[in-house]
Amino acid sequence: MRRTAQALLAGLLGAGLIAAGAGAGPADAQAPRALDRLDLKIGKALFDRAWVVPPASTKADDGLGPLFDARACVSCHPRDGRSPVSAGAGGVLEGRGPVLVLGQPDGAGDPVYGRRLQIDAVPGLTPEGILAVADTPTGDGRIARRPAPVELAYGPLASATGMSLRTAPDLRGRGLIEQVSAETVAAVAEAQPEALRGRIRHVPLPGGGTAMGRYGWKAAQPSLEGQISEAFFLDMGLSTTLHPEPWGDCTAAQSACRSAPQGREVEGEVEIADVLLSRVVAYVASLPVPAAAENPAGARLFAATGCAQCHQPALPTRDGGQARLFTDLLLHDLGPDLADTLEAPDARPAEWRTAPLAGLSDALARKTGLLHDGRARSVEDAIAWHGGQADAVRRKFLALSARDRAALVAYVSGL
């Protein structure tokens, strides 16, 4: 086993960052047992941990980079929630959380920059660029937003490379998404009106075959493990079993990046061993669904306008429970106004997985911005951007009386 797995688990206990409570099992990375409360505490500590650049004297937590966007999971998910999107002078985005996804129609990344534009790098390397946006008033009170990165270190992107700006979403309750069967989601799609009907995205599995995409703004990942593995790999440059390349997102064109120090000591090992990854996954999966305010009148309006056709208040889980997340987990075409320029396999630029609304009240309270790129400043603003298959629902919302519109907005704002 890679030395960081054992050393880090022991170090977290020794440093007092976690405490073994009554009934907790041993922090033995080799033990084949069910994850318990201690494991969740370890997962939380790993989620909050700031990884460092290799080589470091703290051998338990190095491996960051060579290119990265953040040093810790919590940097992009403050309080386990959605990341803020705030544009400063020149449209430069402040803080951590938003990322610029790069890709070509065949699913490959940019031939030079890879699958992300990383805004930070280990000493001796230059970050790939600065993340910025171009915001343009539309004349009806909305602000259109497109990614406009600056100071690209390796020249322009390839002509076939598309871009998609995406913010880190709320994580609370999202572990339940994996507990909803593909058959349930297919039945939801079948019951939707044809003009509004979404579709399941099928994504390839590492060992072959495909599975239903569940996680990410475009439903690109089939599991929570896959989503978190990709975040470690692309956002922090930390290798996992699913993404074993020790140089992270450095491409063959970035030779200095590929030869930079790595946080592993043995060829073939990874920087985030499965025993560590499983605890982070368990921690995220344990996060409860955010509480929603009771508002029966608003709920009726939410259903009557058709919002609930896609933002399904609850989906049944395999264990007989309910995932009260307000999503159908399907891709829907939301029209050209919300389209990015990223043409991916089985996901067109205007298609987005129905975003869960659970936790929206927290996003509004922290003024993170709404939608995938944070452009919307309010619930009304977000609804106004809905086009394509959602256009008829948007029109129904606008046709409501001022009193009913306010009631519906209050309901959504309380989720």
Short mmCIF file of C-alpha atoms in Angstrom, two decimals:
data_model
loop_
_atom_site.label_atom_id
_atom_site.label_comp_id
_atom_site.label_asym_id
_atom_site.label_seq_id
_atom_site.Cartn_x
_atom_site.Cartn_y
_atom_site.Cartn_z
CA MET A 1 0.00 0.00 0.00
CA ARG A 2 1.17 3.53 -0.69
CA ARG A 3 2.69 5.04 2.45
CA THR A 4 0.26 7.95 2.62
CA ALA A 5 -2.77 5.75 3.29
CA GLN A 6 -1.40 4.21 6.47
CA ALA A 7 0.55 7.30 7.53
CA LEU A 8 -2.30 9.70 6.94
CA LEU A 9 -4.88 7.60 8.81
CA ALA A 10 -2.49 7.28 11.74
CA GLY A 11 -1.57 10.96 11.52
CA LEU A 12 -5.16 12.14 11.65
CA LEU A 13 -5.70 10.20 14.86
CA GLY A 14 -2.36 11.21 16.37
CA ALA A 15 -2.89 14.89 15.63
CA GLY A 16 -6.31 14.84 17.27
CA LEU A 17 -8.06 15.88 14.06
CA ILE A 18 -10.41 12.96 14.60
CA ALA A 19 -11.22 10.98 17.70
CA ALA A 20 -12.23 7.35 17.97
CA GLY A 21 -15.59 7.37 19.67
CA ALA A 22 -17.32 4.58 21.52
CA GLY A 23 -18.06 1.71 19.21
CA ALA A 24 -15.76 2.96 16.47
CA GLY A 25 -13.56 0.43 14.72
CA PRO A 26 -9.78 0.62 14.31
CA ALA A 27 -8.25 2.94 11.73
CA ASP A 28 -6.65 -0.03 9.99
CA ALA A 29 -6.58 0.69 6.27
CA GLN A 30 -6.37 -3.04 5.53
CA ALA A 31 -9.41 -4.12 7.56
CA PRO A 32 -12.23 -5.48 5.35
CA ARG A 33 -15.17 -4.15 7.37
CA ALA A 34 -18.17 -1.91 7.02
CA LEU A 35 -17.48 1.80 7.30
CA ASP A 36 -18.51 3.26 10.67
CA ARG A 37 -18.65 6.61 12.48
CA LEU A 38 -14.89 6.80 12.76
CA ASP A 39 -14.60 6.34 9.01
CA LEU A 40 -16.98 9.25 8.48
CA LYS A 41 -14.82 11.41 10.74
CA ILE A 42 -11.77 10.38 8.76
CA GLY A 43 -13.64 11.20 5.55
CA LYS A 44 -14.52 14.63 6.90
CA ALA A 45 -10.90 15.25 7.89
CA LEU A 46 -9.73 14.24 4.42
CA PHE A 47 -12.41 16.42 2.84
CA ASP A 48 -11.13 19.43 4.81
CA ARG A 49 -7.43 18.61 4.44
CA ALA A 50 -5.20 20.95 2.43
CA TRP A 51 -2.89 18.81 0.31
CA VAL A 52 0.67 19.99 -0.22
CA VAL A 53 3.16 20.01 -3.07
CA PRO A 54 5.59 17.07 -3.27
CA PRO A 55 8.17 16.35 -2.08
CA ALA A 56 7.33 17.40 1.46
CA SER A 57 8.40 16.47 4.96
CA THR A 58 4.76 15.66 5.68
CA LYS A 59 4.78 12.46 3.66
CA ALA A 60 1.18 11.70 4.60
CA ASP A 61 -0.44 14.52 2.66
CA ASP A 62 1.72 15.52 -0.29
CA GLY A 63 0.97 14.88 -3.95
CA LEU A 64 -0.84 18.08 -4.96
CA GLY A 65 -0.53 18.99 -8.63
CA PRO A 66 1.51 19.47 -10.74
CA LEU A 67 -1.48 21.52 -11.99
CA PHE A 68 -4.51 22.15 -9.81
CA ASP A 69 -7.48 24.40 -9.13
CA ALA A 70 -7.75 23.92 -5.34
CA ARG A 71 -5.85 22.39 -2.43
CA ALA A 72 -8.84 20.89 -0.60
CA CYS A 73 -12.34 19.61 -1.29
CA VAL A 74 -13.72 22.16 1.16
CA SER A 75 -12.15 24.99 -0.87
CA CYS A 76 -14.77 24.42 -3.57
CA HIS A 77 -17.56 23.13 -1.31
CA PRO A 78 -17.71 25.46 1.71
CA ARG A 79 -19.91 23.97 4.42
CA ASP A 80 -20.50 21.06 2.01
CA GLY A 81 -22.50 23.45 -0.15
CA ARG A 82 -22.34 25.21 -3.47
CA SER A 83 -19.35 27.36 -4.39
CA PRO A 84 -19.84 31.08 -4.98
CA VAL A 85 -19.18 32.59 -8.40
CA SER A 86 -17.99 36.18 -8.09
CA ALA A 87 -16.47 38.15 -10.97
CA GLY A 88 -14.12 41.00 -10.15
CA ALA A 89 -12.25 43.49 -12.29
CA GLY A 90 -11.97 42.41 -15.90
CA GLY A 91 -14.36 39.54 -15.27
CA VAL A 92 -11.71 37.57 -13.35
CA LEU A 93 -13.38 35.04 -11.07
CA GLU A 94 -12.50 35.32 -7.40
CA GLY A 95 -11.93 32.43 -5.02
CA ARG A 96 -12.15 28.71 -5.76
CA GLY A 97 -15.01 26.56 -6.92
CA PRO A 98 -15.82 27.38 -10.55
CA VAL A 99 -13.84 25.34 -13.07
CA LEU A 100 -13.47 25.58 -16.82
CA VAL A 101 -14.14 22.25 -18.50
CA LEU A 102 -12.44 21.73 -21.85
CA GLY A 103 -13.29 19.10 -24.41
CA GLN A 104 -13.60 18.06 -28.03
CA PRO A 105 -16.53 16.33 -29.74
CA ASP A 106 -14.92 12.89 -29.38
CA GLY A 107 -14.64 13.30 -25.60
CA ALA A 108 -10.91 14.08 -25.54
CA GLY A 109 -9.58 17.14 -23.79
CA ASP A 110 -7.72 19.98 -25.46
CA PRO A 111 -4.49 18.56 -26.96
CA VAL A 112 -2.39 21.00 -24.93
CA TYR A 113 -4.48 22.05 -21.91
CA GLY A 114 -6.27 18.77 -21.25
CA ARG A 115 -9.73 18.54 -19.68
CA ARG A 116 -9.47 21.51 -17.32
CA LEU A 117 -7.92 24.94 -17.38
CA GLN A 118 -5.94 24.78 -14.14
CA ILE A 119 -5.35 28.12 -12.47
CA ASP A 120 -2.54 27.05 -10.12
CA ALA A 121 0.68 25.06 -10.34
CA VAL A 122 3.52 23.73 -8.22
CA PRO A 123 6.69 25.88 -7.93
CA GLY A 124 8.62 25.92 -11.17
CA LEU A 125 5.55 25.55 -13.37
CA THR A 126 3.24 28.19 -14.75
CA PRO A 127 -0.53 27.97 -14.21
CA GLU A 128 -2.41 27.37 -17.43
CA GLY A 129 -4.35 30.60 -17.27
CA ILE A 130 -6.67 32.87 -15.34
CA LEU A 131 -10.35 32.04 -15.17
CA ALA A 132 -12.53 34.95 -16.28
CA VAL A 133 -15.97 35.57 -17.74
CA ALA A 134 -17.52 38.02 -20.15
CA ASP A 135 -20.87 39.22 -18.80
CA THR A 136 -23.21 40.97 -21.22
CA PRO A 137 -26.56 42.60 -20.34
CA THR A 138 -29.36 41.19 -22.48
CA GLY A 139 -31.64 44.22 -22.26
CA ASP A 140 -34.35 42.47 -20.24
CA GLY A 141 -32.59 42.56 -16.89
CA ARG A 142 -30.61 39.36 -17.38
CA ILE A 143 -26.84 39.02 -17.68
CA ALA A 144 -25.50 36.59 -20.30
CA ARG A 145 -22.26 34.91 -19.31
CA ARG A 146 -19.58 33.12 -21.29
CA PRO A 147 -16.13 31.90 -20.21
CA ALA A 148 -13.30 34.16 -21.34
CA PRO A 149 -10.03 32.85 -19.87
CA VAL A 150 -7.02 35.15 -20.04
CA GLU A 151 -3.22 34.82 -19.94
CA LEU A 152 -3.24 31.34 -21.47
CA ALA A 153 0.26 30.03 -20.83
CA TYR A 154 0.48 27.70 -23.82
CA GLY A 155 -1.21 29.77 -26.50
CA PRO A 156 -4.81 29.56 -27.74
CA LEU A 157 -7.02 26.54 -27.30
CA ALA A 158 -7.40 24.21 -30.27
CA SER A 159 -10.12 25.29 -32.69
CA ALA A 160 -12.20 22.18 -31.96
CA THR A 161 -12.05 22.63 -28.17
CA GLY A 162 -15.26 23.69 -26.48
CA MET A 163 -15.56 25.35 -23.08
CA SER A 164 -18.03 25.02 -20.23
CA LEU A 165 -17.85 27.04 -17.02
CA ARG A 166 -19.27 25.07 -14.09
CA THR A 167 -19.48 25.77 -10.40
CA ALA A 168 -19.06 23.21 -7.63
CA PRO A 169 -22.56 22.10 -6.56
CA ASP A 170 -24.13 21.51 -3.17
CA LEU A 171 -23.19 18.04 -1.90
CA ARG A 172 -25.75 17.62 0.86
CA GLY A 173 -28.07 14.68 0.29
CA ARG A 174 -26.51 13.88 -3.07
CA GLY A 175 -25.45 10.44 -1.92
CA LEU A 176 -29.08 9.44 -2.38
CA ILE A 177 -28.80 9.94 -6.13
CA GLU A 178 -26.95 6.64 -6.36
CA GLN A 179 -29.81 4.90 -4.54
CA VAL A 180 -32.35 5.70 -7.28
CA SER A 181 -32.55 2.89 -9.83
CA ALA A 182 -32.16 3.47 -13.55
CA GLU A 183 -35.55 1.82 -14.02
CA THR A 184 -37.16 4.44 -11.78
CA VAL A 185 -35.57 7.25 -13.77
CA ALA A 186 -36.62 5.67 -17.06
CA ALA A 187 -40.21 5.46 -15.78
CA VAL A 188 -40.11 9.15 -14.83
CA ALA A 189 -39.00 10.02 -18.36
CA GLU A 190 -41.75 7.88 -19.89
CA ALA A 191 -44.38 9.67 -17.80
CA GLN A 192 -43.24 13.15 -18.86
CA PRO A 193 -45.07 14.95 -21.71
CA GLU A 194 -43.27 14.30 -24.97
CA ALA A 195 -42.26 17.94 -25.43
CA LEU A 196 -40.69 17.96 -21.98
CA ARG A 197 -39.32 14.43 -21.88
CA GLY A 198 -35.76 14.08 -20.68
CA ARG A 199 -33.37 11.27 -21.44
CA ILE A 200 -30.88 9.16 -19.55
CA ARG A 201 -27.25 9.74 -20.41
CA HIS A 202 -25.27 6.52 -20.80
CA VAL A 203 -21.60 6.88 -19.87
CA PRO A 204 -18.78 4.36 -20.41
CA LEU A 205 -17.44 2.32 -17.50
CA PRO A 206 -13.68 1.70 -17.00
CA GLY A 207 -14.07 -2.05 -17.43
CA GLY A 208 -16.31 -1.78 -20.47
CA GLY A 209 -20.02 -1.32 -20.99
CA THR A 210 -22.07 1.70 -19.95
CA ALA A 211 -24.11 2.88 -17.00
CA MET A 212 -26.59 5.64 -16.32
CA GLY A 213 -24.90 8.98 -15.72
CA ARG A 214 -26.02 10.52 -12.43
CA TYR A 215 -23.52 13.09 -11.17
CA GLY A 216 -22.24 16.35 -12.57
CA TRP A 217 -23.96 19.16 -14.47
CA LYS A 218 -24.10 16.94 -17.56
CA ALA A 219 -24.60 13.58 -15.79
CA ALA A 220 -21.10 12.50 -16.83
CA GLN A 221 -20.39 10.25 -13.84
CA PRO A 222 -22.29 7.08 -12.88
CA SER A 223 -21.37 7.06 -9.19
CA LEU A 224 -20.31 9.23 -6.28
CA GLU A 225 -16.98 7.42 -6.27
CA GLY A 226 -16.46 8.32 -9.92
CA GLN A 227 -17.37 11.97 -9.35
CA ILE A 228 -15.06 12.35 -6.33
CA SER A 229 -12.21 10.48 -8.06
CA GLU A 230 -12.44 12.86 -10.99
CA ALA A 231 -12.43 15.86 -8.64
CA PHE A 232 -9.29 14.62 -6.88
CA PHE A 233 -7.63 14.01 -10.24
CA LEU A 234 -8.62 17.07 -12.27
CA ASP A 235 -9.13 19.68 -9.56
CA MET A 236 -6.20 18.76 -7.28
CA GLY A 237 -3.93 16.65 -9.47
CA LEU A 238 -4.13 13.65 -7.12
CA SER A 239 -4.16 10.20 -8.74
CA THR A 240 -6.71 7.52 -7.85
CA THR A 241 -7.36 3.97 -9.02
CA LEU A 242 -9.85 5.30 -11.57
CA HIS A 243 -7.36 7.97 -12.69
CA PRO A 244 -3.88 6.53 -12.04
CA GLU A 245 -1.85 8.97 -14.15
CA PRO A 246 0.61 10.48 -11.62
CA TRP A 247 0.90 13.79 -13.48
CA GLY A 248 -2.81 14.59 -13.31
CA ASP A 249 -4.20 16.59 -16.23
CA CYS A 250 -0.78 17.42 -17.71
CA THR A 251 -0.80 16.52 -21.42
CA ALA A 252 2.03 15.10 -23.51
CA ALA A 253 2.60 18.63 -24.80
CA GLN A 254 3.41 19.78 -21.25
CA SER A 255 6.69 17.90 -20.77
CA ALA A 256 7.90 19.94 -17.78
CA CYS A 257 4.58 19.32 -16.07
CA ARG A 258 4.80 15.56 -16.61
CA SER A 259 8.31 15.41 -15.18
CA ALA A 260 7.47 17.43 -12.04
CA PRO A 261 7.75 15.70 -8.62
CA GLN A 262 4.88 13.37 -7.77
CA GLY A 263 3.44 12.28 -4.45
CA ARG A 264 4.18 8.59 -4.73
CA GLU A 265 7.17 6.45 -3.89
CA VAL A 266 6.45 3.21 -5.75
CA GLU A 267 5.72 2.87 -9.45
CA GLY A 268 2.11 1.90 -10.06
CA GLU A 269 0.73 3.18 -6.78
CA VAL A 270 -1.67 6.12 -6.53
CA GLU A 271 -1.74 9.21 -4.34
CA ILE A 272 -5.30 8.71 -3.05
CA ALA A 273 -5.51 5.02 -2.18
CA ASP A 274 -8.88 3.30 -2.23
CA VAL A 275 -8.97 3.17 1.57
CA LEU A 276 -8.80 6.97 1.66
CA LEU A 277 -11.17 7.53 -1.24
CA SER A 278 -13.78 5.22 0.28
CA ARG A 279 -13.88 7.32 3.43
CA VAL A 280 -14.34 10.58 1.55
CA VAL A 281 -17.11 8.96 -0.49
CA ALA A 282 -18.73 7.68 2.72
CA TYR A 283 -18.56 11.13 4.29
CA VAL A 284 -20.19 12.84 1.30
CA ALA A 285 -22.80 10.08 1.03
CA SER A 286 -23.68 10.60 4.71
CA LEU A 287 -24.56 14.28 4.31
CA PRO A 288 -28.27 14.75 4.98
CA VAL A 289 -30.74 16.37 2.62
CA PRO A 290 -31.12 20.07 3.51
CA ALA A 291 -34.33 20.88 5.35
CA ALA A 292 -37.02 22.64 3.30
CA ALA A 293 -39.62 25.09 4.58
CA GLU A 294 -43.21 23.86 4.59
CA ASN A 295 -45.26 25.70 1.96
CA PRO A 296 -48.26 23.69 0.67
CA ALA A 297 -49.59 26.55 -1.45
CA GLY A 298 -46.24 27.04 -3.12
CA ALA A 299 -45.91 23.29 -3.70
CA ARG A 300 -49.26 23.26 -5.51
CA LEU A 301 -48.14 26.10 -7.79
CA PHE A 302 -44.82 24.34 -8.38
CA ALA A 303 -46.74 21.32 -9.66
CA ALA A 304 -49.41 23.28 -11.56
CA THR A 305 -46.89 25.25 -13.64
CA GLY A 306 -45.03 22.07 -14.60
CA CYS A 307 -41.84 22.78 -12.63
CA ALA A 308 -42.26 19.46 -10.81
CA GLN A 309 -42.23 17.51 -14.08
CA CYS A 310 -38.43 17.84 -14.19
CA HIS A 311 -37.64 19.02 -10.65
CA GLN A 312 -39.38 15.97 -9.20
CA PRO A 313 -39.78 16.68 -5.47
CA ALA A 314 -38.85 13.10 -4.56
CA LEU A 315 -37.66 9.91 -6.21
CA PRO A 316 -38.03 6.50 -4.58
CA THR A 317 -34.80 4.81 -3.52
CA ARG A 318 -33.97 1.11 -3.62
CA ASP A 319 -34.34 0.77 0.15
CA GLY A 320 -37.90 2.09 0.14
CA GLY A 321 -36.96 5.62 1.11
CA GLN A 322 -37.23 8.91 -0.73
CA ALA A 323 -34.58 11.13 -2.31
CA ARG A 324 -36.15 14.55 -1.77
CA LEU A 325 -33.78 16.43 -4.04
CA PHE A 326 -36.07 18.00 -6.68
CA THR A 327 -34.53 16.43 -9.78
CA ASP A 328 -35.36 13.73 -12.30
CA LEU A 329 -31.66 12.96 -13.06
CA LEU A 330 -32.41 13.32 -16.78
CA LEU A 331 -30.82 15.44 -19.47
CA HIS A 332 -33.06 18.16 -20.91
CA ASP A 333 -32.43 20.63 -23.71
CA LEU A 334 -32.72 24.08 -22.10
CA GLY A 335 -32.26 26.06 -25.30
CA PRO A 336 -29.49 28.09 -26.93
CA ASP A 337 -29.35 30.78 -24.23
CA LEU A 338 -27.97 28.25 -21.72
CA ALA A 339 -25.85 26.28 -24.19
CA ASP A 340 -22.09 26.14 -23.77
CA THR A 341 -19.65 25.41 -26.59
CA LEU A 342 -18.70 21.95 -25.33
CA GLU A 343 -19.96 19.20 -27.63
CA ALA A 344 -19.45 15.97 -25.67
CA PRO A 345 -20.36 12.39 -26.53
CA ASP A 346 -24.04 11.85 -25.73
CA ALA A 347 -24.48 15.35 -24.27
CA ARG A 348 -25.19 18.30 -26.52
CA PRO A 349 -24.19 21.89 -25.61
CA ALA A 350 -27.74 22.88 -24.59
CA GLU A 351 -28.43 19.71 -22.57
CA TRP A 352 -28.16 19.76 -18.78
CA ARG A 353 -29.07 17.26 -16.11
CA THR A 354 -31.94 18.67 -14.05
CA ALA A 355 -30.14 20.37 -11.18
CA PRO A 356 -31.33 19.32 -7.70
CA LEU A 357 -32.98 22.26 -5.94
CA ALA A 358 -32.48 20.91 -2.41
CA GLY A 359 -30.28 23.41 -0.57
CA LEU A 360 -31.23 26.34 -2.78
CA SER A 361 -32.09 28.46 0.26
CA ASP A 362 -28.47 28.23 1.41
CA ALA A 363 -27.17 29.24 -2.03
CA LEU A 364 -29.46 32.28 -2.00
CA ALA A 365 -28.45 33.24 1.53
CA ARG A 366 -24.75 33.08 0.59
CA LYS A 367 -25.35 34.80 -2.77
CA THR A 368 -23.46 32.16 -4.73
CA GLY A 369 -25.33 32.81 -7.98
CA LEU A 370 -27.55 30.17 -9.57
CA LEU A 371 -27.43 27.91 -12.64
CA HIS A 372 -24.31 26.06 -13.76
CA ASP A 373 -22.17 29.19 -14.11
CA GLY A 374 -23.62 31.41 -11.39
CA ARG A 375 -25.09 33.93 -13.83
CA ALA A 376 -28.57 34.06 -12.26
CA ARG A 377 -28.92 36.35 -9.25
CA SER A 378 -32.36 35.18 -8.15
CA VAL A 379 -34.91 32.41 -8.62
CA GLU A 380 -36.85 34.60 -11.08
CA ASP A 381 -33.64 35.21 -13.01
CA ALA A 382 -32.88 31.49 -13.18
CA ILE A 383 -36.39 30.69 -14.43
CA ALA A 384 -36.08 33.38 -17.09
CA TRP A 385 -33.07 31.55 -18.55
CA HIS A 386 -35.05 28.33 -19.04
CA GLY A 387 -35.73 27.78 -22.73
CA GLY A 388 -35.89 24.82 -25.07
CA GLN A 389 -37.92 22.02 -23.50
CA ALA A 390 -38.56 24.21 -20.43
CA ASP A 391 -39.85 27.20 -22.36
CA ALA A 392 -43.53 26.32 -21.94
CA VAL A 393 -43.05 26.00 -18.17
CA ARG A 394 -41.30 29.37 -18.09
CA ARG A 395 -44.23 30.91 -19.93
CA LYS A 396 -46.69 29.41 -17.45
CA PHE A 397 -44.71 30.96 -14.62
CA LEU A 398 -44.80 34.37 -16.30
CA ALA A 399 -48.56 34.04 -16.88
CA LEU A 400 -49.23 33.66 -13.14
CA SER A 401 -50.58 36.59 -11.20
CA ALA A 402 -47.98 38.64 -9.34
CA ARG A 403 -49.21 37.12 -6.08
CA ASP A 404 -48.88 33.53 -7.34
CA ARG A 405 -45.46 34.20 -8.86
CA ALA A 406 -44.27 35.53 -5.51
CA ALA A 407 -45.69 32.47 -3.74
CA LEU A 408 -43.97 30.10 -6.13
CA VAL A 409 -40.67 31.93 -5.81
CA ALA A 410 -40.99 31.83 -2.01
CA TYR A 411 -41.53 28.08 -2.16
CA VAL A 412 -38.48 27.44 -4.32
CA SER A 413 -36.39 29.88 -2.26
CA GLY A 414 -37.20 27.84 0.85
CA LEU A 415 -35.88 24.54 -0.49
#
